[in-house]
Tab-separated table of C-alpha atoms in Angstrom:
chain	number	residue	atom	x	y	z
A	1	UNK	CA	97.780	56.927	133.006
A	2	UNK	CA	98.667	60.576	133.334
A	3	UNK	CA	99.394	60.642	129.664
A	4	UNK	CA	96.375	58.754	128.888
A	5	UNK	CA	94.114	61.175	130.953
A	6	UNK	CA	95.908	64.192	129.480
A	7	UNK	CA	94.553	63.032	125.979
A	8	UNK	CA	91.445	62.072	127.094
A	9	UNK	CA	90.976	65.976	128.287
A	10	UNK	CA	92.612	67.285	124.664
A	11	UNK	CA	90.292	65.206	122.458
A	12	UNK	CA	87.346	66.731	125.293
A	13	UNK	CA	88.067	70.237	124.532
A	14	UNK	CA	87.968	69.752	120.584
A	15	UNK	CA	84.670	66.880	120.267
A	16	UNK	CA	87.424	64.323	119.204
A	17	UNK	CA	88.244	60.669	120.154
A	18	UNK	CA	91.368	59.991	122.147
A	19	UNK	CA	92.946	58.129	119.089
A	20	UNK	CA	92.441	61.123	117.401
A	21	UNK	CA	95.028	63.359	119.341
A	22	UNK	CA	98.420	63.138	118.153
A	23	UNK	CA	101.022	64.763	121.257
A	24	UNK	CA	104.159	66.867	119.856
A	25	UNK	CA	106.459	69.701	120.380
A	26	UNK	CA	104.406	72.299	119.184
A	27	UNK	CA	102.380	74.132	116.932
A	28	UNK	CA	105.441	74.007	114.547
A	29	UNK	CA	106.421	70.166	114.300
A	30	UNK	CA	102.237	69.506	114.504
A	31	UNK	CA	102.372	71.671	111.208
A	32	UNK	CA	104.906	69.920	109.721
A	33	UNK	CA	103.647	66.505	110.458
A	34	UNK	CA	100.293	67.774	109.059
A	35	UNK	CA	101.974	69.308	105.717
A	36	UNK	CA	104.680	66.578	105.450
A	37	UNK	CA	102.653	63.594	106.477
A	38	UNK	CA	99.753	64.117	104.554
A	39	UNK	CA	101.997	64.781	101.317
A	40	UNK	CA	104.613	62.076	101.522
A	41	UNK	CA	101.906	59.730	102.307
A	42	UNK	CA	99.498	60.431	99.207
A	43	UNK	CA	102.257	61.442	96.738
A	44	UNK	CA	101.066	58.819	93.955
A	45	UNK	CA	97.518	60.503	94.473
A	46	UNK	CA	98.764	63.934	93.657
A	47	UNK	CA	101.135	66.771	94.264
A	48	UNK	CA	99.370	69.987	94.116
A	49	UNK	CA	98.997	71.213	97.583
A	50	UNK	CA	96.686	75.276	98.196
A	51	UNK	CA	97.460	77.296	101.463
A	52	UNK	CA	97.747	81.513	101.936
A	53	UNK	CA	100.067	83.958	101.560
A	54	UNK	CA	99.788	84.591	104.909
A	55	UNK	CA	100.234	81.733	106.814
A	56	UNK	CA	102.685	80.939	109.779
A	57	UNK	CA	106.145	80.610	108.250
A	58	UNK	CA	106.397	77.115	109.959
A	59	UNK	CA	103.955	76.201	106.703
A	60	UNK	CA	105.340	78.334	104.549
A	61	UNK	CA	108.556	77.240	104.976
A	62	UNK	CA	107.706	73.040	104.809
A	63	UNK	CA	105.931	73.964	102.052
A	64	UNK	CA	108.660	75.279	100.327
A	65	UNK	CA	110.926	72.093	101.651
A	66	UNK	CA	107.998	70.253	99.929
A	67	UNK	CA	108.252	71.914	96.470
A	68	UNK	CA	112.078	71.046	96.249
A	69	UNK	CA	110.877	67.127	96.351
A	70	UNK	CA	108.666	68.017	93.415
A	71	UNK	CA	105.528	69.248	95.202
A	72	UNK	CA	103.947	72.131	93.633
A	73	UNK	CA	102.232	75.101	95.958
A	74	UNK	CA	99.295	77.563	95.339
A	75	UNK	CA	99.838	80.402	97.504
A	76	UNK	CA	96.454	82.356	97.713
A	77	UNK	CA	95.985	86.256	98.158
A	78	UNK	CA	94.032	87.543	100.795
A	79	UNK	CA	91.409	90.509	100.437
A	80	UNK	CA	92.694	93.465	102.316
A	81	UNK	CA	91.489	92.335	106.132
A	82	UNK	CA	93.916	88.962	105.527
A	83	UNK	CA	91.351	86.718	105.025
A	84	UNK	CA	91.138	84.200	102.474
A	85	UNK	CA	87.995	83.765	99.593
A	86	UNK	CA	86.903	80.568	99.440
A	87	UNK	CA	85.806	80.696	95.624
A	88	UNK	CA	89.774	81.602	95.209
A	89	UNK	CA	90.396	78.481	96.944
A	90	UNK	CA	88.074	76.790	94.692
A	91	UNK	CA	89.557	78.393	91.619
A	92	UNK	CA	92.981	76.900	92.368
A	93	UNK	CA	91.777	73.558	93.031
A	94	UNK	CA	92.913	70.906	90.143
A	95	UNK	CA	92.709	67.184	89.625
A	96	UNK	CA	96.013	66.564	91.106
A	97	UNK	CA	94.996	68.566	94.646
A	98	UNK	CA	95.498	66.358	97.429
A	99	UNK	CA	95.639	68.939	100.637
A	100	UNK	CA	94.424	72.340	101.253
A	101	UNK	CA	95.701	74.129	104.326
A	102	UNK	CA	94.235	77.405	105.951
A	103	UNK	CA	94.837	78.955	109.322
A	104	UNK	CA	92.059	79.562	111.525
A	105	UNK	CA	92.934	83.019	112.796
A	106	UNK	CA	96.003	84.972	111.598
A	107	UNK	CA	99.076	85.400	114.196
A	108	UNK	CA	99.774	89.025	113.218
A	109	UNK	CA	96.533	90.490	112.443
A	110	UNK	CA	93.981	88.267	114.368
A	111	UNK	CA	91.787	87.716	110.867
A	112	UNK	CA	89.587	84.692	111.320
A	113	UNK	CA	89.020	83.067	108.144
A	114	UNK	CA	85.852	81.110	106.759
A	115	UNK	CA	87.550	77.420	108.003
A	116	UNK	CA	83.952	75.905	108.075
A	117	UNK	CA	83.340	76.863	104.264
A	118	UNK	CA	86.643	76.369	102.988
A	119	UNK	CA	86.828	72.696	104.863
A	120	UNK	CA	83.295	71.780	103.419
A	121	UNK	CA	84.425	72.735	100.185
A	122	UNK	CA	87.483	70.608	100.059
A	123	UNK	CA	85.305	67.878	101.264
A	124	UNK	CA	83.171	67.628	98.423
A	125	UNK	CA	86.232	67.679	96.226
A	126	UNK	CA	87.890	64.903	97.890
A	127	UNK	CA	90.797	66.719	98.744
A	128	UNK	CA	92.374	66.624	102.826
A	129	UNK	CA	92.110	69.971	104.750
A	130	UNK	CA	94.395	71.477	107.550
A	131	UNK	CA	93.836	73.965	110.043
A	132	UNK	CA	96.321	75.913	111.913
A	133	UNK	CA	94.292	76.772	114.904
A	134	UNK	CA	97.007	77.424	117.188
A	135	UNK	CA	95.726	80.716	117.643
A	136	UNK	CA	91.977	80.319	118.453
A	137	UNK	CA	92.510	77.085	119.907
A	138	UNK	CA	91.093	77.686	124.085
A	139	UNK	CA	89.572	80.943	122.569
A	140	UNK	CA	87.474	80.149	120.809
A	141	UNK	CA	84.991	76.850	120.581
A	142	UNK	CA	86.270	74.040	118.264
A	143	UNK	CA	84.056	70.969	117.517
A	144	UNK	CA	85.960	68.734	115.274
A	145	UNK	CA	82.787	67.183	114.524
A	146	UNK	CA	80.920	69.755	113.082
A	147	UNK	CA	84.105	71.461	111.614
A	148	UNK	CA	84.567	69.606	108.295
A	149	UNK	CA	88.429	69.464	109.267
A	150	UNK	CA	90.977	66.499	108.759
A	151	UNK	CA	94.118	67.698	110.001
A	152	UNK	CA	94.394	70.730	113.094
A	153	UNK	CA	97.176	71.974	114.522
A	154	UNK	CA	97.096	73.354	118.322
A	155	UNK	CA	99.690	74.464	121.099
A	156	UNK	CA	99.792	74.552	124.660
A	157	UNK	CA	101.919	77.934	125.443
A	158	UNK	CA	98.957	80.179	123.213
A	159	UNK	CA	96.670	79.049	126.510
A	160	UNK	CA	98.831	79.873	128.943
A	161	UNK	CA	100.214	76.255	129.263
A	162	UNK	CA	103.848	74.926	129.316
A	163	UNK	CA	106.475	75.928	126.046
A	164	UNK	CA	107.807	73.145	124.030
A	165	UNK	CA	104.234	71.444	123.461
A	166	UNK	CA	101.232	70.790	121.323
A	167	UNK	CA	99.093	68.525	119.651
A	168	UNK	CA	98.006	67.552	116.228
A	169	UNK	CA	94.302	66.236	115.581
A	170	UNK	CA	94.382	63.852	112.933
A	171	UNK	CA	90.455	62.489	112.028
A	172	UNK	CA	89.778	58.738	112.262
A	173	UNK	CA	90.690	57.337	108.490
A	174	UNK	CA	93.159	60.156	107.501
A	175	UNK	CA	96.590	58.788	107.311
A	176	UNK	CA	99.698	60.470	107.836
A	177	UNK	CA	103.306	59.309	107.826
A	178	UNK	CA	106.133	59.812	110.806
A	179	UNK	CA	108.284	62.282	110.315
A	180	UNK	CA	110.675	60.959	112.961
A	181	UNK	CA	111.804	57.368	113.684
A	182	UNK	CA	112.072	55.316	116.282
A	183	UNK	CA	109.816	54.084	119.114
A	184	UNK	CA	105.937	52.994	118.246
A	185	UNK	CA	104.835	56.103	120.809
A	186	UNK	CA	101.533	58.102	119.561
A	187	UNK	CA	100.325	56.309	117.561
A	188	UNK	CA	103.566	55.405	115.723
A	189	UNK	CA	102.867	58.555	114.214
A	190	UNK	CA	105.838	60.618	116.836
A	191	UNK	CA	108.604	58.540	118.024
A	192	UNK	CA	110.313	59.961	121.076
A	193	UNK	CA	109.422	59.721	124.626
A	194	UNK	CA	106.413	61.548	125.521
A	195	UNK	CA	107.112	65.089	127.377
A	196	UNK	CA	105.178	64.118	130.063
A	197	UNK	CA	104.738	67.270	132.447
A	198	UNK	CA	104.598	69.059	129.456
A	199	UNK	CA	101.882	67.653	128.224
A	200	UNK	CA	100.135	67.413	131.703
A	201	UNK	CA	100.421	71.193	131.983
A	202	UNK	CA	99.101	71.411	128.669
A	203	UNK	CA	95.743	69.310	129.452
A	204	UNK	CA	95.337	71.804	132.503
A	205	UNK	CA	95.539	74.895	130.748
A	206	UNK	CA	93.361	73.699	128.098
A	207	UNK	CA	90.391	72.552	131.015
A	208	UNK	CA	90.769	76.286	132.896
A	209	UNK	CA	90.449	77.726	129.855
A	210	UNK	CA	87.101	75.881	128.415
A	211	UNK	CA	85.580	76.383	131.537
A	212	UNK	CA	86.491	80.588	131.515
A	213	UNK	CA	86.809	80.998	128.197
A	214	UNK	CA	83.288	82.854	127.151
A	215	UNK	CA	83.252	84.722	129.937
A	216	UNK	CA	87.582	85.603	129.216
A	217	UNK	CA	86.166	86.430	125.676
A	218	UNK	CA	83.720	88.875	126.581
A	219	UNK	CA	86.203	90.713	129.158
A	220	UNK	CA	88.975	90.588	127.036
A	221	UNK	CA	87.318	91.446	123.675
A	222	UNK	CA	85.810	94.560	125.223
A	223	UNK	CA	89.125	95.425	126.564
A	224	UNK	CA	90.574	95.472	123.424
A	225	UNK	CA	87.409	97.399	121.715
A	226	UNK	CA	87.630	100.103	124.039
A	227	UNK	CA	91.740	100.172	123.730
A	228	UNK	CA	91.177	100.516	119.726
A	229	UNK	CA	88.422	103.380	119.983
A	230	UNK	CA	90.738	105.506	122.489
A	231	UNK	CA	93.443	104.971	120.237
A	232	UNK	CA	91.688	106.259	116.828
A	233	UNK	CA	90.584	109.355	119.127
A	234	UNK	CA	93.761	110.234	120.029
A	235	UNK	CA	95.593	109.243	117.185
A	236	UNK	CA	93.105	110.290	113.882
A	237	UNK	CA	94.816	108.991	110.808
A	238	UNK	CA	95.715	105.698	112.529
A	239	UNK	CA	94.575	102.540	110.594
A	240	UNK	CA	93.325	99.089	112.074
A	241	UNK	CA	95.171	95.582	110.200
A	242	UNK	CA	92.804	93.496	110.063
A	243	UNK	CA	88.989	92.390	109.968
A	244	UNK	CA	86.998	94.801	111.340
A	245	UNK	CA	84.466	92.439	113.012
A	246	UNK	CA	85.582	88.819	111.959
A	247	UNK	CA	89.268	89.142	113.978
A	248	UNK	CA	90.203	86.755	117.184
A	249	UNK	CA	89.252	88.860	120.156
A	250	UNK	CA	93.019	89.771	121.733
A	251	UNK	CA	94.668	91.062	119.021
A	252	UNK	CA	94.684	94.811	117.836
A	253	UNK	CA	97.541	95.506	115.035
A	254	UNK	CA	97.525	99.116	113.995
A	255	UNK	CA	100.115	101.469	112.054
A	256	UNK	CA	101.073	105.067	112.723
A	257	UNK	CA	101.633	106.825	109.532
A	258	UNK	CA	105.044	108.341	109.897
A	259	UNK	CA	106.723	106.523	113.124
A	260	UNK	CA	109.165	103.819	112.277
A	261	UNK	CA	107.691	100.653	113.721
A	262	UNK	CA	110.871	99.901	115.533
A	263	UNK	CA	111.638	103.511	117.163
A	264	UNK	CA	107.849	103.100	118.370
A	265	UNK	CA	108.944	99.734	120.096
A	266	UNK	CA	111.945	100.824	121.528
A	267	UNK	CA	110.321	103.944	123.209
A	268	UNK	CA	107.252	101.281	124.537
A	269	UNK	CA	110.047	99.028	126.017
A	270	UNK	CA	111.103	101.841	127.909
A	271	UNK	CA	108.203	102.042	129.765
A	272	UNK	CA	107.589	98.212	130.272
A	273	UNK	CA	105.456	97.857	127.684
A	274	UNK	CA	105.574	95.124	125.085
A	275	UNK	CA	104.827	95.020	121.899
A	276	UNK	CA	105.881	93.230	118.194
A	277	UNK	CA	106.262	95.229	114.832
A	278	UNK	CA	105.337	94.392	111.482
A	279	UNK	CA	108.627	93.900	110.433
A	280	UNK	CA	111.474	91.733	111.188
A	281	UNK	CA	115.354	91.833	111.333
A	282	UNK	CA	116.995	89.223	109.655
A	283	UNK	CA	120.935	88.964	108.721
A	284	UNK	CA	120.711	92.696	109.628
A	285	UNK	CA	118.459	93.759	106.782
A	286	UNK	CA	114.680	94.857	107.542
A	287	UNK	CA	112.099	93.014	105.943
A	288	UNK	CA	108.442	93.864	106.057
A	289	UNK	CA	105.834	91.370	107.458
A	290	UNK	CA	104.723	88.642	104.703
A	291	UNK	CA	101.633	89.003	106.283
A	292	UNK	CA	101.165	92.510	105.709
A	293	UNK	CA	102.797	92.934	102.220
A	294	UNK	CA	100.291	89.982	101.335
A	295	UNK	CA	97.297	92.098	102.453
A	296	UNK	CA	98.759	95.093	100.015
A	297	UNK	CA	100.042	97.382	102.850
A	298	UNK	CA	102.508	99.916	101.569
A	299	UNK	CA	105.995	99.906	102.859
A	300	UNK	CA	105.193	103.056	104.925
A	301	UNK	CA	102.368	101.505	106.833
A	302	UNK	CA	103.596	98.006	107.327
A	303	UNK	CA	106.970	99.761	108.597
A	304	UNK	CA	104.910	101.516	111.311
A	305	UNK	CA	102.678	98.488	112.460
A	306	UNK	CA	102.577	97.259	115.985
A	307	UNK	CA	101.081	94.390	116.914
A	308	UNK	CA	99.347	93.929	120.748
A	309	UNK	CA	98.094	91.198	122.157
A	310	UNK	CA	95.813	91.406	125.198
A	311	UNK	CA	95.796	88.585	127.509
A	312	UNK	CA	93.453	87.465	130.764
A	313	UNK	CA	95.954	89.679	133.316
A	314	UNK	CA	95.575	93.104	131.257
A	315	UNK	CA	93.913	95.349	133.171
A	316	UNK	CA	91.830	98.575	132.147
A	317	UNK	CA	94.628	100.376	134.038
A	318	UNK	CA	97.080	99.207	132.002
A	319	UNK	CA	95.208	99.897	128.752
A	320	UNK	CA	95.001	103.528	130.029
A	321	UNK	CA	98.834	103.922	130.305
A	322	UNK	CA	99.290	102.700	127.064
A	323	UNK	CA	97.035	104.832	125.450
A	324	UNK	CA	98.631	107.788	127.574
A	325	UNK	CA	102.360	106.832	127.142
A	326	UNK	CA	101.609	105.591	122.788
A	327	UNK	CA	100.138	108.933	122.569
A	328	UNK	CA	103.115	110.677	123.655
A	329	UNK	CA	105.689	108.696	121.658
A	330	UNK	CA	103.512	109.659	118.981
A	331	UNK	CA	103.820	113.357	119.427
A	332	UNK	CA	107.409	113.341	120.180
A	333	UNK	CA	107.928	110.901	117.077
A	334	UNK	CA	106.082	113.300	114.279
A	335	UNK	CA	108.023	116.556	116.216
A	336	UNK	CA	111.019	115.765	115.090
């Protein structure tokens, strides 16, 4: 019942039907159902699948699992902001495309791409089309019905709900094969016993945050407007990553010409503030964001991005000492 009335709230949120709402781990197994399930399943139709440079490496990297079982993968360039053309998608369609997959918003830069257009398109092509929406998903309004969409990906912790959850939307006709085996639960399409209080948690975030979630917008995205002009007075030859105008509304990534991402994040820390850069350590070598580099960011700037992300408890307070304490890192950074 709980599990049942859970769903029932899900497929509310998003204009679907209850059958429609697929219950997972996360945003990352709901991808690689999505990816996986959709390509396995129409294999003999075609093995050409599109998606962006700059998606979230849990498609990236099925996609690349995909290609060693004899998939092949269009990668797409983005313009500058990180946001995808849909005439490029076009362009890379062939007869053998059977899935198309573009994220709603970007995780790093907050770049909202043209879902509605690219979805229609694939539509009148015939060919399936996934959404990564983790990020928008609560944020923004989704109606699967008038968002030509077959396959969406979505995750409880983004709305403040439980870890370890998520759900994939999977439209009425579109079929999909298990990725794990076992038990008939959701659908047959997840075998596993259901996460119960994960999923409950998840439902209840996702109902607090329809019912505040224009007014959270409007707070929130001013918040973040004001943060970003104090920032490019203080700071001049800062540069904004990322759509100026068509950009999720909690998400400001900037880099400082000159201060090494990571000697900026260490000095934030310091003063309890938290932040991501644009690069990453891995095996002890660092490697520039993929999103970045795929938006043609030099090494210099992408090594000096930081990434914030504003949430319902910032404060204006709280933007203030940032602004003050950033500032001063700054200065103290370009002294020595």
């Amino acid at each position: 019942q709980a599990l049942e009335a859970a769903r029932a709230e899900i497929a509310r949120q998003l204009n679907a039907r209850e059958s429609e709402i697929v219950f997972l781990s996360g945003g990352t197994e709901a991808n690689n159902l999505a990816l996986r399930g959709y390509a396995l399943q129409h294999r003999e139709r075609g093995h050409h699948i599109i998606a962006s440079r700059v998606e979230h490496p849990s498609v990236l990297n099925t996609l690349k699992a995909l290609e060693k079982e004899g998939f092949e993968c269009t990668l797409l360039a983005t313009d500058r902001y990180g946001r995808v053309d849909p005439q490029q998608v076009a362009a890379a369609i062939r007869p053998e495309t059977i899935l198309i997959s573009i994220m709603h918003a970007n995780n790093e830069v907050g770049t909202l791409n043209p879902v509605g257009q690219i979805g229609a398109l694939a539509r009148e092509r015939g060919i399936a089309f996934h959404c990564d929406a983790v990020q928008t998903f609560g944020k923004l309004s989704l109606n699967v019905q008038s968002l030509p969409v077959d396959l969406l990906t979505i995750s409880a912790h983004k709305i403040y709900g439980p870890k370890g959850v998520g759900a994939l939307y999977v439209r009425r006709g579109v079929s999909i094969s298990p990725q794990l085996y076992g038990g008939s639960q959701e659908q047959h399409l997840r075998a596993g016993s259901e996460n119960l209080p994960g999923i409950a948690g998840f439902a209840e975030a996702a109902r607090l945050m329809g019912r505040e979630r224009d007014a959270l917008a409007q707070r929130i995205g001013r918040l973040r407007d004001e943060f970003q002009a104090t920032l490019q007075q203080r700071i001049p030859d800062l540069v904004i990553n990322g759509h100026p105008e068509q950009r999720i509304y909690n998400t400001l990534n900037i880099s400082i010409p000159g201060c090494p991402g990571d000697m900026l994040l260490l000095n934030l820390d310091m003063k309890g503030i938290a932040v991501s850069t644009g690069s990453a350590c891995n095996a002890g070598k660092v490697k520039s964001s993929h999103v970045l580099t795929a938006m043609g960011l030099s090494s210099r700037l992408s090594g000096s991005a930081l990434r914030f992300s504003l949430g319902r408890d910032n404060t204006r307070e709280e933007i203030d000492y940032v602004v003050t304490e950033l500032t001063a890192i700054v200065q103290r950074l370009r002294s020595k």
